[in-house]
Amino acid sequence: DLFKEYPYPCFRLYRDRIRQHDDNIRNQQKEEKLRDDFQQMVQRENFIKLLDELEESGKLHAESLWRTLYPEIAEDERYKALLGSTGSSALDLFMLRVEELKQRVLEEKNQIQSAFETKGFKVTTSTTAEEFLEALNGCDGIDEISAINMKFIFEDLHREAEVEEQHAKRVEVRQHREKLFNFILENKDKLTSAMTPDELESVLLPIEGFKSFRDALDEKNFHRVHKKVLSTLKRNEEKQKEEEEEHETDKHKRRKSRKHRHSDSSGDNSDVDEEREKKKKKKKTHKKKHHKRSRSRRHSSSHKHHRDRYDRHSKKSKRSSRSRSRSPHSPVSSAYSPSASSGEE
């Protein structure tokens, strides 16, 4: 009835109750989450206390492994309480502790090295643990270093000294090999590429200085030098052979080129002679043709001259005949006629 009479106020009241209920649920969830987080934090702190106990006992250190300590850790209730937690696991906490221990060892090692530098002491392969501890007496901050970390630092410095010594030995042996190799190459005229190590040693032993180089190397390194020498001699022989072959081929090529040039020069001379003969023939034929042309020209000119003379003579005779036919009784013509001249005679 109230809902029918007052619907809107009822709806508002219902909405407020629902909101209040949701807020209560959310607050309970937050409280439960905080309670769980706090409980897990306590569990992790308890497990960290377990790691501290293991570190104090010397079982946990910078080189510890999870698989070696797991049987002992798994029996502890603090490890079991941490199982199923949503945060960092027991393995994560263990690895973080190991990393912290490694970093601590590194810092303590640098501290000890700086103390040794001030004292002028250096750890070598022959340095003992007693000498190492004696060198640390009177140094500041050394008492805070644990015994297990001190052991790790000494072993690490000793290992570095061994590496340096081995490197120095390798460098020295390499230098001796190079010296022996250069010495052998200086006397390579007495060697061949087919010699064994014993033969090589027997040939070079009388030479002064070889024994000192040979005694500085063991058999393994001497065999390495022998192998390198033989490979060098083989390369030199092959190179010399190639140079000789190239020299022979160059000689052969030069001979061929000389023959070719000689044949070319003779061929060129014959070609020149042929061209000369052709030119002479052309000149002769040209002279003959010119002579014939000149003769024909002279003949034609003489023929033309005679013909002109004949034409002039015929023209004169024609004119004289015409003049006689035109005036036959004239005194002049009769006086100069040939009959009149003959009668007078």
Short mmCIF file of N, CA, C and O in Angstrom, two decimals, residues 22-138:
data_model
loop_
_atom_site.label_atom_id
_atom_site.label_comp_id
_atom_site.label_asym_id
_atom_site.label_seq_id
_atom_site.Cartn_x
_atom_site.Cartn_y
_atom_site.Cartn_z
N ASP A 22 25.99 -2.74 -1.07
CA ASP A 22 27.17 -2.90 -1.93
C ASP A 22 28.41 -2.32 -1.25
O ASP A 22 29.50 -2.90 -1.32
N ASP A 23 28.25 -1.21 -0.60
CA ASP A 23 29.40 -0.61 0.09
C ASP A 23 29.90 -1.52 1.20
O ASP A 23 31.12 -1.66 1.41
N ASN A 24 28.98 -2.13 1.88
CA ASN A 24 29.38 -3.06 2.95
C ASN A 24 30.15 -4.25 2.39
O ASN A 24 31.15 -4.69 2.97
N ILE A 25 29.67 -4.76 1.27
CA ILE A 25 30.37 -5.91 0.65
C ILE A 25 31.77 -5.51 0.20
O ILE A 25 32.75 -6.24 0.41
N ARG A 26 31.88 -4.33 -0.43
CA ARG A 26 33.19 -3.88 -0.88
C ARG A 26 34.13 -3.64 0.30
O ARG A 26 35.32 -3.99 0.23
N ASN A 27 33.64 -3.12 1.35
CA ASN A 27 34.49 -2.89 2.53
C ASN A 27 34.95 -4.21 3.13
O ASN A 27 36.10 -4.35 3.57
N GLN A 28 34.07 -5.18 3.14
CA GLN A 28 34.46 -6.50 3.64
C GLN A 28 35.54 -7.13 2.76
O GLN A 28 36.49 -7.73 3.27
N GLN A 29 35.36 -6.96 1.44
CA GLN A 29 36.38 -7.52 0.53
C GLN A 29 37.73 -6.84 0.73
O GLN A 29 38.78 -7.49 0.71
N LYS A 30 37.70 -5.52 0.89
CA LYS A 30 38.95 -4.80 1.14
C LYS A 30 39.60 -5.26 2.43
O LYS A 30 40.82 -5.46 2.50
N GLU A 31 38.79 -5.41 3.45
CA GLU A 31 39.33 -5.87 4.73
C GLU A 31 39.92 -7.27 4.61
O GLU A 31 41.00 -7.56 5.16
N GLU A 32 39.22 -8.15 3.90
CA GLU A 32 39.75 -9.50 3.70
C GLU A 32 41.05 -9.48 2.91
O GLU A 32 42.00 -10.21 3.22
N LYS A 33 41.12 -8.62 1.87
CA LYS A 33 42.34 -8.53 1.07
C LYS A 33 43.49 -7.99 1.90
O LYS A 33 44.63 -8.49 1.83
N LEU A 34 43.22 -6.96 2.69
CA LEU A 34 44.26 -6.42 3.55
C LEU A 34 44.72 -7.46 4.56
O LEU A 34 45.92 -7.58 4.86
N ARG A 35 43.76 -8.20 5.09
CA ARG A 35 44.10 -9.25 6.06
C ARG A 35 44.94 -10.33 5.40
O ARG A 35 45.93 -10.80 5.98
N ASP A 36 44.58 -10.71 4.16
CA ASP A 36 45.36 -11.73 3.44
C ASP A 36 46.76 -11.21 3.10
O ASP A 36 47.75 -11.94 3.23
N ASP A 37 46.80 -9.95 2.65
CA ASP A 37 48.12 -9.38 2.31
C ASP A 37 49.01 -9.31 3.54
O ASP A 37 50.21 -9.62 3.47
N PHE A 38 48.43 -8.90 4.63
CA PHE A 38 49.21 -8.81 5.85
C PHE A 38 49.68 -10.19 6.29
O PHE A 38 50.83 -10.38 6.72
N GLN A 39 48.80 -11.17 6.15
CA GLN A 39 49.16 -12.53 6.53
C GLN A 39 50.28 -13.06 5.64
O GLN A 39 51.22 -13.70 6.12
N GLN A 40 50.19 -12.78 4.31
CA GLN A 40 51.24 -13.22 3.40
C GLN A 40 52.55 -12.49 3.67
O GLN A 40 53.63 -13.07 3.55
N MET A 41 52.43 -11.20 4.03
CA MET A 41 53.64 -10.46 4.37
C MET A 41 54.31 -11.06 5.60
O MET A 41 55.54 -11.20 5.64
N VAL A 42 53.48 -11.43 6.56
CA VAL A 42 54.05 -12.07 7.76
C VAL A 42 54.69 -13.40 7.40
O VAL A 42 55.78 -13.75 7.91
N GLN A 43 54.05 -14.14 6.52
CA GLN A 43 54.62 -15.43 6.09
C GLN A 43 55.95 -15.24 5.37
O GLN A 43 56.89 -16.00 5.59
N ARG A 44 56.01 -14.19 4.52
CA ARG A 44 57.27 -13.93 3.82
C ARG A 44 58.36 -13.50 4.78
O ARG A 44 59.52 -13.89 4.66
N GLU A 45 57.97 -12.67 5.78
CA GLU A 45 58.95 -12.26 6.78
C GLU A 45 59.45 -13.45 7.58
O GLU A 45 60.65 -13.54 7.92
N ASN A 46 58.56 -14.37 7.88
CA ASN A 46 58.98 -15.58 8.59
C ASN A 46 59.93 -16.41 7.74
O ASN A 46 60.92 -16.96 8.25
N PHE A 47 59.66 -16.47 6.43
CA PHE A 47 60.56 -17.23 5.55
C PHE A 47 61.91 -16.51 5.42
O PHE A 47 62.96 -17.17 5.36
N ILE A 48 61.89 -15.18 5.43
CA ILE A 48 63.15 -14.44 5.38
C ILE A 48 63.95 -14.69 6.66
O ILE A 48 65.19 -14.79 6.62
N LYS A 49 63.27 -14.83 7.78
CA LYS A 49 63.96 -15.19 9.02
C LYS A 49 64.60 -16.56 8.90
O LYS A 49 65.71 -16.79 9.41
N LEU A 50 63.92 -17.46 8.21
CA LEU A 50 64.50 -18.78 7.95
C LEU A 50 65.78 -18.65 7.12
O LEU A 50 66.79 -19.32 7.41
N LEU A 51 65.75 -17.79 6.10
CA LEU A 51 66.95 -17.57 5.28
C LEU A 51 68.07 -16.94 6.10
O LEU A 51 69.25 -17.29 5.92
N ASP A 52 67.70 -16.05 7.04
CA ASP A 52 68.72 -15.44 7.90
C ASP A 52 69.39 -16.51 8.77
O ASP A 52 70.61 -16.49 8.98
N GLU A 53 68.58 -17.41 9.31
CA GLU A 53 69.13 -18.49 10.13
C GLU A 53 70.08 -19.37 9.32
O GLU A 53 71.16 -19.76 9.82
N LEU A 54 69.68 -19.65 8.07
CA LEU A 54 70.56 -20.46 7.22
C LEU A 54 71.85 -19.71 6.89
O LEU A 54 72.93 -20.32 6.83
N GLU A 55 71.74 -18.39 6.68
CA GLU A 55 72.95 -17.60 6.39
C GLU A 55 73.87 -17.55 7.60
O GLU A 55 75.10 -17.65 7.45
N GLU A 56 73.31 -17.39 8.81
CA GLU A 56 74.13 -17.34 10.02
C GLU A 56 74.82 -18.67 10.27
O GLU A 56 75.96 -18.70 10.74
N SER A 57 74.14 -19.73 9.93
CA SER A 57 74.75 -21.06 10.12
C SER A 57 75.77 -21.39 9.03
O SER A 57 76.48 -22.40 9.15
N GLY A 58 75.86 -20.58 8.01
CA GLY A 58 76.82 -20.81 6.93
C GLY A 58 76.31 -21.72 5.82
O GLY A 58 77.07 -22.02 4.88
N LYS A 59 75.07 -22.13 5.93
CA LYS A 59 74.52 -22.99 4.89
C LYS A 59 74.09 -22.21 3.64
O LYS A 59 74.09 -22.73 2.54
N LEU A 60 73.69 -20.96 3.86
CA LEU A 60 73.28 -20.10 2.75
C LEU A 60 74.37 -19.06 2.52
O LEU A 60 74.72 -18.30 3.44
N HIS A 61 74.91 -19.03 1.31
CA HIS A 61 75.97 -18.08 0.96
C HIS A 61 75.83 -17.68 -0.50
O HIS A 61 74.82 -18.02 -1.16
N ALA A 62 76.82 -16.97 -1.01
CA ALA A 62 76.73 -16.40 -2.36
C ALA A 62 76.73 -17.45 -3.46
O ALA A 62 76.28 -17.19 -4.58
N GLU A 63 77.20 -18.66 -3.15
CA GLU A 63 77.26 -19.71 -4.15
C GLU A 63 76.27 -20.84 -3.87
O GLU A 63 76.39 -21.94 -4.42
N SER A 64 75.30 -20.58 -3.03
CA SER A 64 74.31 -21.62 -2.69
C SER A 64 73.35 -21.84 -3.84
O SER A 64 73.06 -20.93 -4.62
N LEU A 65 72.84 -23.06 -3.92
CA LEU A 65 71.86 -23.44 -4.94
C LEU A 65 70.57 -23.88 -4.26
O LEU A 65 70.59 -24.46 -3.16
N TRP A 66 69.47 -23.61 -4.95
CA TRP A 66 68.17 -23.95 -4.40
C TRP A 66 68.01 -25.45 -4.22
O TRP A 66 67.45 -25.91 -3.22
N ARG A 67 68.52 -26.21 -5.17
CA ARG A 67 68.32 -27.66 -5.09
C ARG A 67 69.11 -28.30 -3.94
O ARG A 67 68.74 -29.39 -3.46
N THR A 68 70.19 -27.65 -3.51
CA THR A 68 70.96 -28.22 -2.39
C THR A 68 70.31 -27.91 -1.04
O THR A 68 70.40 -28.72 -0.10
N LEU A 69 69.65 -26.77 -0.94
CA LEU A 69 69.03 -26.39 0.33
C LEU A 69 67.54 -26.72 0.40
O LEU A 69 66.94 -26.59 1.48
N TYR A 70 66.96 -27.12 -0.73
CA TYR A 70 65.51 -27.36 -0.72
C TYR A 70 65.09 -28.46 0.25
O TYR A 70 64.06 -28.30 0.93
N PRO A 71 65.80 -29.57 0.36
CA PRO A 71 65.33 -30.60 1.31
C PRO A 71 65.22 -30.07 2.74
O PRO A 71 64.27 -30.44 3.47
N GLU A 72 66.13 -29.24 3.17
CA GLU A 72 66.06 -28.70 4.52
C GLU A 72 64.99 -27.62 4.63
O GLU A 72 64.29 -27.53 5.67
N ILE A 73 64.83 -26.81 3.59
CA ILE A 73 63.84 -25.73 3.64
C ILE A 73 62.42 -26.29 3.58
O ILE A 73 61.50 -25.78 4.24
N ALA A 74 62.22 -27.34 2.81
CA ALA A 74 60.87 -27.88 2.63
C ALA A 74 60.29 -28.45 3.91
O ALA A 74 59.05 -28.55 4.05
N GLU A 75 61.11 -28.84 4.88
CA GLU A 75 60.61 -29.41 6.12
C GLU A 75 60.16 -28.34 7.11
O GLU A 75 59.51 -28.65 8.11
N ASP A 76 60.50 -27.10 6.86
CA ASP A 76 60.16 -26.03 7.79
C ASP A 76 58.72 -25.57 7.55
O ASP A 76 58.27 -25.46 6.40
N GLU A 77 58.00 -25.25 8.65
CA GLU A 77 56.61 -24.80 8.54
C GLU A 77 56.51 -23.41 7.91
O GLU A 77 55.49 -23.08 7.31
N ARG A 78 57.51 -22.61 8.06
CA ARG A 78 57.49 -21.27 7.48
C ARG A 78 57.50 -21.34 5.95
O ARG A 78 56.94 -20.46 5.29
N TYR A 79 58.15 -22.36 5.42
CA TYR A 79 58.11 -22.54 3.96
C TYR A 79 56.74 -23.04 3.53
O TYR A 79 56.17 -22.58 2.53
N LYS A 80 56.17 -23.98 4.29
CA LYS A 80 54.87 -24.54 3.93
C LYS A 80 53.77 -23.47 4.01
O LYS A 80 52.83 -23.48 3.21
N ALA A 81 53.87 -22.56 5.00
CA ALA A 81 52.84 -21.51 5.13
C ALA A 81 52.88 -20.55 3.95
O ALA A 81 51.87 -19.91 3.62
N LEU A 82 54.03 -20.45 3.28
CA LEU A 82 54.16 -19.52 2.15
C LEU A 82 53.65 -20.11 0.84
O LEU A 82 53.45 -19.37 -0.13
N LEU A 83 53.39 -21.39 0.82
CA LEU A 83 52.92 -22.03 -0.42
C LEU A 83 51.52 -21.52 -0.77
O LEU A 83 50.66 -21.37 0.10
N GLY A 84 51.27 -21.26 -2.02
CA GLY A 84 49.97 -20.80 -2.50
C GLY A 84 49.75 -19.32 -2.36
O GLY A 84 48.64 -18.83 -2.62
N SER A 85 50.74 -18.56 -1.91
CA SER A 85 50.59 -17.11 -1.76
C SER A 85 50.62 -16.45 -3.15
O SER A 85 51.20 -16.98 -4.11
N THR A 86 49.97 -15.31 -3.23
CA THR A 86 49.88 -14.60 -4.51
C THR A 86 51.09 -13.69 -4.76
O THR A 86 51.29 -13.24 -5.87
N GLY A 87 51.88 -13.40 -3.73
CA GLY A 87 53.03 -12.52 -3.89
C GLY A 87 54.26 -13.29 -4.30
O GLY A 87 54.21 -14.27 -5.06
N SER A 88 55.41 -12.81 -3.82
CA SER A 88 56.68 -13.47 -4.13
C SER A 88 56.72 -14.86 -3.53
O SER A 88 56.32 -15.07 -2.38
N SER A 89 57.23 -15.80 -4.29
CA SER A 89 57.31 -17.17 -3.82
C SER A 89 58.58 -17.38 -3.01
O SER A 89 59.45 -16.50 -2.92
N ALA A 90 58.72 -18.57 -2.44
CA ALA A 90 59.91 -18.88 -1.64
C ALA A 90 61.17 -18.89 -2.52
O ALA A 90 62.24 -18.44 -2.11
N LEU A 91 61.02 -19.38 -3.77
CA LEU A 91 62.17 -19.40 -4.68
C LEU A 91 62.62 -17.99 -5.04
O LEU A 91 63.83 -17.71 -5.11
N ASP A 92 61.65 -17.09 -5.25
CA ASP A 92 62.01 -15.70 -5.55
C ASP A 92 62.78 -15.07 -4.41
O ASP A 92 63.80 -14.38 -4.63
N LEU A 93 62.32 -15.29 -3.19
CA LEU A 93 63.00 -14.73 -2.03
C LEU A 93 64.41 -15.33 -1.86
O LEU A 93 65.36 -14.62 -1.50
N PHE A 94 64.53 -16.61 -2.15
CA PHE A 94 65.83 -17.26 -2.05
C PHE A 94 66.81 -16.67 -3.08
O PHE A 94 67.97 -16.38 -2.75
N MET A 95 66.39 -16.51 -4.34
CA MET A 95 67.26 -15.97 -5.38
C MET A 95 67.65 -14.53 -5.09
O MET A 95 68.79 -14.12 -5.33
N LEU A 96 66.70 -13.74 -4.55
CA LEU A 96 67.04 -12.37 -4.18
C LEU A 96 68.10 -12.34 -3.08
O LEU A 96 69.03 -11.51 -3.11
N ARG A 97 68.01 -13.24 -2.12
CA ARG A 97 69.01 -13.28 -1.05
C ARG A 97 70.39 -13.68 -1.61
O ARG A 97 71.41 -13.11 -1.20
N VAL A 98 70.42 -14.62 -2.52
CA VAL A 98 71.71 -15.03 -3.12
C VAL A 98 72.34 -13.88 -3.90
O VAL A 98 73.56 -13.65 -3.82
N GLU A 99 71.52 -13.13 -4.64
CA GLU A 99 72.05 -11.97 -5.37
C GLU A 99 72.60 -10.92 -4.41
O GLU A 99 73.64 -10.31 -4.68
N GLU A 100 71.92 -10.70 -3.32
CA GLU A 100 72.41 -9.76 -2.32
C GLU A 100 73.74 -10.22 -1.75
O GLU A 100 74.67 -9.41 -1.54
N LEU A 101 73.86 -11.51 -1.49
CA LEU A 101 75.12 -12.04 -0.95
C LEU A 101 76.26 -11.90 -1.96
O LEU A 101 77.40 -11.58 -1.58
N LYS A 102 75.98 -12.12 -3.25
CA LYS A 102 77.01 -11.95 -4.28
C LYS A 102 77.47 -10.50 -4.37
O LYS A 102 78.67 -10.21 -4.47
N GLN A 103 76.52 -9.57 -4.31
CA GLN A 103 76.86 -8.16 -4.34
C GLN A 103 77.69 -7.78 -3.10
O GLN A 103 78.64 -6.99 -3.19
N ARG A 104 77.33 -8.35 -1.95
CA ARG A 104 78.08 -8.06 -0.73
C ARG A 104 79.51 -8.57 -0.83
O ARG A 104 80.47 -7.89 -0.43
N VAL A 105 79.66 -9.77 -1.39
CA VAL A 105 81.02 -10.34 -1.56
C VAL A 105 81.84 -9.47 -2.50
O VAL A 105 83.04 -9.24 -2.26
N LEU A 106 81.22 -8.97 -3.56
CA LEU A 106 81.94 -8.10 -4.50
C LEU A 106 82.41 -6.81 -3.83
O LEU A 106 83.55 -6.36 -4.03
N GLU A 107 81.54 -6.23 -3.03
CA GLU A 107 81.92 -5.00 -2.32
C GLU A 107 83.05 -5.27 -1.32
O GLU A 107 84.00 -4.48 -1.21
N GLU A 108 82.95 -6.37 -0.60
CA GLU A 108 84.01 -6.71 0.36
C GLU A 108 85.33 -7.04 -0.35
O GLU A 108 86.41 -6.73 0.16
N LYS A 109 85.24 -7.64 -1.53
CA LYS A 109 86.46 -7.93 -2.31
C LYS A 109 87.14 -6.63 -2.74
O LYS A 109 88.38 -6.50 -2.65
N ASN A 110 86.36 -5.67 -3.20
CA ASN A 110 86.94 -4.38 -3.58
C ASN A 110 87.57 -3.69 -2.37
O ASN A 110 88.64 -3.05 -2.49
N GLN A 111 86.95 -3.84 -1.23
CA GLN A 111 87.50 -3.25 -0.01
C GLN A 111 88.85 -3.88 0.33
O GLN A 111 89.81 -3.18 0.69
N ILE A 112 88.94 -5.20 0.21
CA ILE A 112 90.21 -5.90 0.52
C ILE A 112 91.28 -5.55 -0.50
O ILE A 112 92.46 -5.34 -0.14
N GLN A 113 90.92 -5.45 -1.76
CA GLN A 113 91.91 -5.10 -2.78
C GLN A 113 92.46 -3.70 -2.56
O GLN A 113 93.67 -3.46 -2.74
N SER A 114 91.60 -2.77 -2.22
CA SER A 114 92.08 -1.41 -1.94
C SER A 114 93.01 -1.41 -0.73
O SER A 114 94.02 -0.69 -0.69
N ALA A 115 92.72 -2.25 0.27
CA ALA A 115 93.60 -2.35 1.45
C ALA A 115 94.94 -2.96 1.06
O ALA A 115 96.00 -2.52 1.54
N PHE A 116 94.94 -3.95 0.18
CA PHE A 116 96.20 -4.56 -0.29
C PHE A 116 97.02 -3.57 -1.12
O PHE A 116 98.25 -3.59 -1.06
N GLU A 117 96.35 -2.73 -1.89
CA GLU A 117 97.08 -1.75 -2.70
C GLU A 117 97.82 -0.74 -1.81
O GLU A 117 98.93 -0.34 -2.13
N THR A 118 97.17 -0.37 -0.73
CA THR A 118 97.84 0.56 0.18
C THR A 118 99.05 -0.09 0.86
O THR A 118 100.07 0.57 1.12
N LYS A 119 98.97 -1.38 1.11
CA LYS A 119 100.07 -2.10 1.74
C LYS A 119 101.10 -2.61 0.73
O LYS A 119 102.19 -3.03 1.12
N GLY A 120 100.75 -2.61 -0.55
CA GLY A 120 101.67 -3.13 -1.56
C GLY A 120 101.72 -4.64 -1.60
O GLY A 120 102.73 -5.22 -2.03
N PHE A 121 100.66 -5.27 -1.18
CA PHE A 121 100.59 -6.73 -1.18
C PHE A 121 99.75 -7.20 -2.35
O PHE A 121 98.75 -6.57 -2.70
N LYS A 122 100.16 -8.31 -2.97
CA LYS A 122 99.43 -8.86 -4.09
C LYS A 122 99.32 -10.38 -3.93
O LYS A 122 100.30 -11.05 -3.61
N VAL A 123 98.12 -10.87 -4.16
CA VAL A 123 97.88 -12.31 -4.06
C VAL A 123 98.39 -12.99 -5.31
O VAL A 123 98.07 -12.60 -6.44
N THR A 124 99.22 -14.01 -5.12
CA THR A 124 99.75 -14.80 -6.23
C THR A 124 99.33 -16.26 -6.06
O THR A 124 98.63 -16.61 -5.10
N THR A 125 99.77 -17.08 -7.00
CA THR A 125 99.40 -18.50 -6.92
C THR A 125 100.08 -19.20 -5.74
O THR A 125 99.60 -20.23 -5.27
N SER A 126 101.15 -18.63 -5.26
CA SER A 126 101.86 -19.24 -4.12
C SER A 126 101.43 -18.68 -2.77
O SER A 126 101.94 -19.10 -1.72
N THR A 127 100.49 -17.71 -2.77
CA THR A 127 100.04 -17.11 -1.51
C THR A 127 99.13 -18.09 -0.77
O THR A 127 98.18 -18.65 -1.34
N THR A 128 99.38 -18.27 0.51
CA THR A 128 98.57 -19.17 1.33
C THR A 128 97.47 -18.37 2.05
O THR A 128 97.49 -17.14 2.08
N ALA A 129 96.52 -19.10 2.63
CA ALA A 129 95.43 -18.44 3.36
C ALA A 129 95.96 -17.72 4.58
O ALA A 129 95.44 -16.65 4.97
N GLU A 130 97.00 -18.29 5.27
CA GLU A 130 97.57 -17.63 6.44
C GLU A 130 98.20 -16.30 6.05
O GLU A 130 98.03 -15.29 6.76
N GLU A 131 98.93 -16.28 4.94
CA GLU A 131 99.54 -15.03 4.48
C GLU A 131 98.47 -14.01 4.10
O GLU A 131 98.63 -12.81 4.34
N PHE A 132 97.38 -14.51 3.53
CA PHE A 132 96.28 -13.63 3.16
C PHE A 132 95.66 -12.97 4.40
O PHE A 132 95.41 -11.76 4.43
N LEU A 133 95.44 -13.77 5.46
CA LEU A 133 94.84 -13.22 6.68
C LEU A 133 95.80 -12.30 7.41
O LEU A 133 95.40 -11.30 8.00
N GLU A 134 97.11 -12.65 7.37
CA GLU A 134 98.09 -11.79 8.01
C GLU A 134 98.16 -10.42 7.33
O GLU A 134 98.35 -9.39 7.99
N ALA A 135 98.01 -10.42 5.99
CA ALA A 135 98.05 -9.14 5.26
C ALA A 135 96.85 -8.27 5.58
O ALA A 135 96.90 -7.05 5.42
N LEU A 136 95.75 -8.90 6.07
CA LEU A 136 94.53 -8.14 6.38
C LEU A 136 94.51 -7.59 7.79
O LEU A 136 93.58 -6.86 8.16
N ASN A 137 95.50 -7.96 8.60
CA ASN A 137 95.52 -7.47 9.98
C ASN A 137 95.70 -5.95 10.00
O ASN A 137 96.58 -5.40 9.32
N GLY A 138 94.89 -5.31 10.81
CA GLY A 138 94.98 -3.86 10.95
C GLY A 138 94.19 -3.08 9.93
O GLY A 138 94.20 -1.85 9.98
#
